[in-house]
Amino acid sequence: MKATGNPGLRCPVCDTADLRPFYAQLGVPTHVGILWPTREEAVDCPRGDLDLGYCPACGFVYNTGFDADLNAYGHSYDNALHFSAVFQAYEQDLAQRLIDTYDIRDSDVVEIGSGSGHFLGLVCALGENRGTGFDPSYDAEHAEPLPARVQVVNEYFSREHVDAKADLVVCRHVLEHVDDPAGMLRSLREGIGDRSDTVLYLEVPNGLLALRRLSVGDLIYEHVSYFLASSLRTAVESAGFEILDLRESYDGQFLSVEARPTQVPQAPRPTAPDPDVLADIQAFDEHARKRVTEWADLLDRLAAADERVVAWGAGAKAVGFFNVLGVTTDVDRVVDVNPRKQGTFLAGTGQAVVPPDALVTDPPGTVLVMNPYYATEIGQMLADLGVDANVQTV
Ligand SMILES: [Zn+2]
């Protein structure tokens, strides 16, 4: 897993020429969220390389092996966060907070990467605003109906989308997917032009969690970048914004920035990362190897005991887990409660996604829980089904 590529590249955020490779994993599925209709297609899915480097000057972490051509979004992309009640409450609170803090009422709101337009619709409904979203994966035919005065356009971002009319520009979980995030922020800033009161709200996954939790499911090809507070600050300030607020949110899983445009362009000036964070990055490869060995040992022990094993949770974590271990047939089923996933196959390793009641007719001895957060709930569902299996969290 040793990183292979490109030491000394220029950091795409702060331009320091000292990029240091620290972790690599070759041939990972390029889209963990795509659910394949057959096992063959799942195993033959498009693959790319993770070859991660970090910038010691600003803490920016990115995949130097990323190829944007492999990463076009299709309509079968399944973002399941919407189904969570906790996440819905989070979005509601966030929309209301932005409206109250910046008086976004009877105003124009633009969202870059708006998905189905759900959040944009909330901001517009709660503040009686007008909204335009842009998202290349928007599928009008299958999307939920949009509220009045809200439209979503099926297009990739361009600076023309942010015109001088926008009072609030929202961009959530987009920056980590693009290969030139600093360039995207500069285009956004250019689009705003001379206006000084436009508010920018940016949200990305908290890169610190992926680097500290050692969950390989947090390192995915779709995420070109992993932002820390220092690199996010550097990127936003260098693009010509003044930061009003930078915080961790959603139980530490996200990082967000609220900012306004400044009128004087600034040269990139890196904000240094916390030395502890740099130490975590440097130790990541060794710690990740150790973790993978522990998982391999666990599967070996279960195989030696002739134990029938299934996994529970057909998300990014399962894709990461099975692909890093190269497990295809030893564990051949993953349970998922989401009916849209059932009957499909896991990207890269081809496990069949089955509903919970499939375990009744063909019971496993061990259930590997992919997300420890749900271990109790899964234990209860197994008890309700009358399936007597060991529950093992990964
Ligand atoms: Zn940098």
Coordinates of C-alpha atoms and ligand atoms in Angstrom, one line a residue, residues 10-16 19 54-60 231 234 270, ligand 1:
R10 CA 2.8 21.5 -6.2
C11 CA 0.0 21.6 -3.8
P12 CA -3.2 22.5 -5.7
V13 CA -4.4 24.6 -2.8
C14 CA -1.4 26.6 -1.6
D15 CA 1.1 26.0 -4.4
T16 CA 3.9 24.8 -2.1
L19 CA 3.7 17.2 -1.8
Y54 CA -0.2 15.5 1.6
C55 CA 1.1 19.1 1.7
P56 CA 3.0 19.8 4.9
A57 CA 2.4 23.6 4.4
C58 CA -1.4 23.6 4.5
G59 CA -2.4 20.0 5.3
F60 CA -4.2 19.4 2.0
S231 CA -6.4 23.5 4.0
T234 CA -6.2 28.3 2.8
P270 CA -1.0 28.6 3.7
Ligands
ZN1 ZN -0.7 23.2 0.5

